Amino acid sequence: MYIVTKRPELSPVSLKKVAQHLRISDENENEYLDSLILAATDYVEQYCNIKIMTTHMAMELNVKANQPVKLLFGDLKSVESVYVDDILLDKTEYKVSYIKKSITFNESAEVVINFIVGTDDVLEVPAAIKQAILLIIGTFYEHREQQTELNLKEIPFGVENLLAKYRCF
């Protein structure tokens, strides 16, 4: 089971960029636009099974000795700690592969892994992901009422193609 232990402090797109994209100059919309940034970012992260900006995660599971466990959600920045029965494991008890985004344990056990994924630099976020977020925000903004013919479970036109290569399975 995965949980987010600390949400990102930054957004992949700025409020200013969103206002420009939607051609909005009225700052009275800022609070609403901030909520759309969060919703669209969550949408992209769920669709791609990644965390875009730096996110602290925890995972609890049973592991088998010498069998790698994938640490999903995109770019693995670090494994902060690993616990077995509330006891901190020494780093010699496991091996982290940042290339394979996995961790392998020397012994079988029930563990809690605390790790960090994502980027802390907005400039590292691919342009396609930023554009997909903007397209989704545009769709949410145009169809803010529930009574619409658009099914918001469907991805807006072009978003699927923009995000295809960033999906993690």
PDB file of C-alpha atoms in Angstrom, residues 158-165:
ATOM      1  CA  GLY A 158      -4.682  15.632 -27.305  1.00  0.00           C
ATOM      2  CA  VAL A 159      -3.897  15.003 -23.640  1.00  0.00           C
ATOM      3  CA  GLU A 160      -3.615  11.229 -24.026  1.00  0.00           C
ATOM      4  CA  ASN A 161      -1.037  11.637 -26.802  1.00  0.00           C
ATOM      5  CA  LEU A 162       0.939  14.201 -24.798  1.00  0.00           C
ATOM      6  CA  LEU A 163       1.109  11.903 -21.762  1.00  0.00           C
ATOM      7  CA  ALA A 164       1.564   8.510 -23.445  1.00  0.00           C
ATOM      8  CA  LYS A 165       5.322   8.240 -22.974  1.00  0.00           C
TER       9      LYS A 165
END
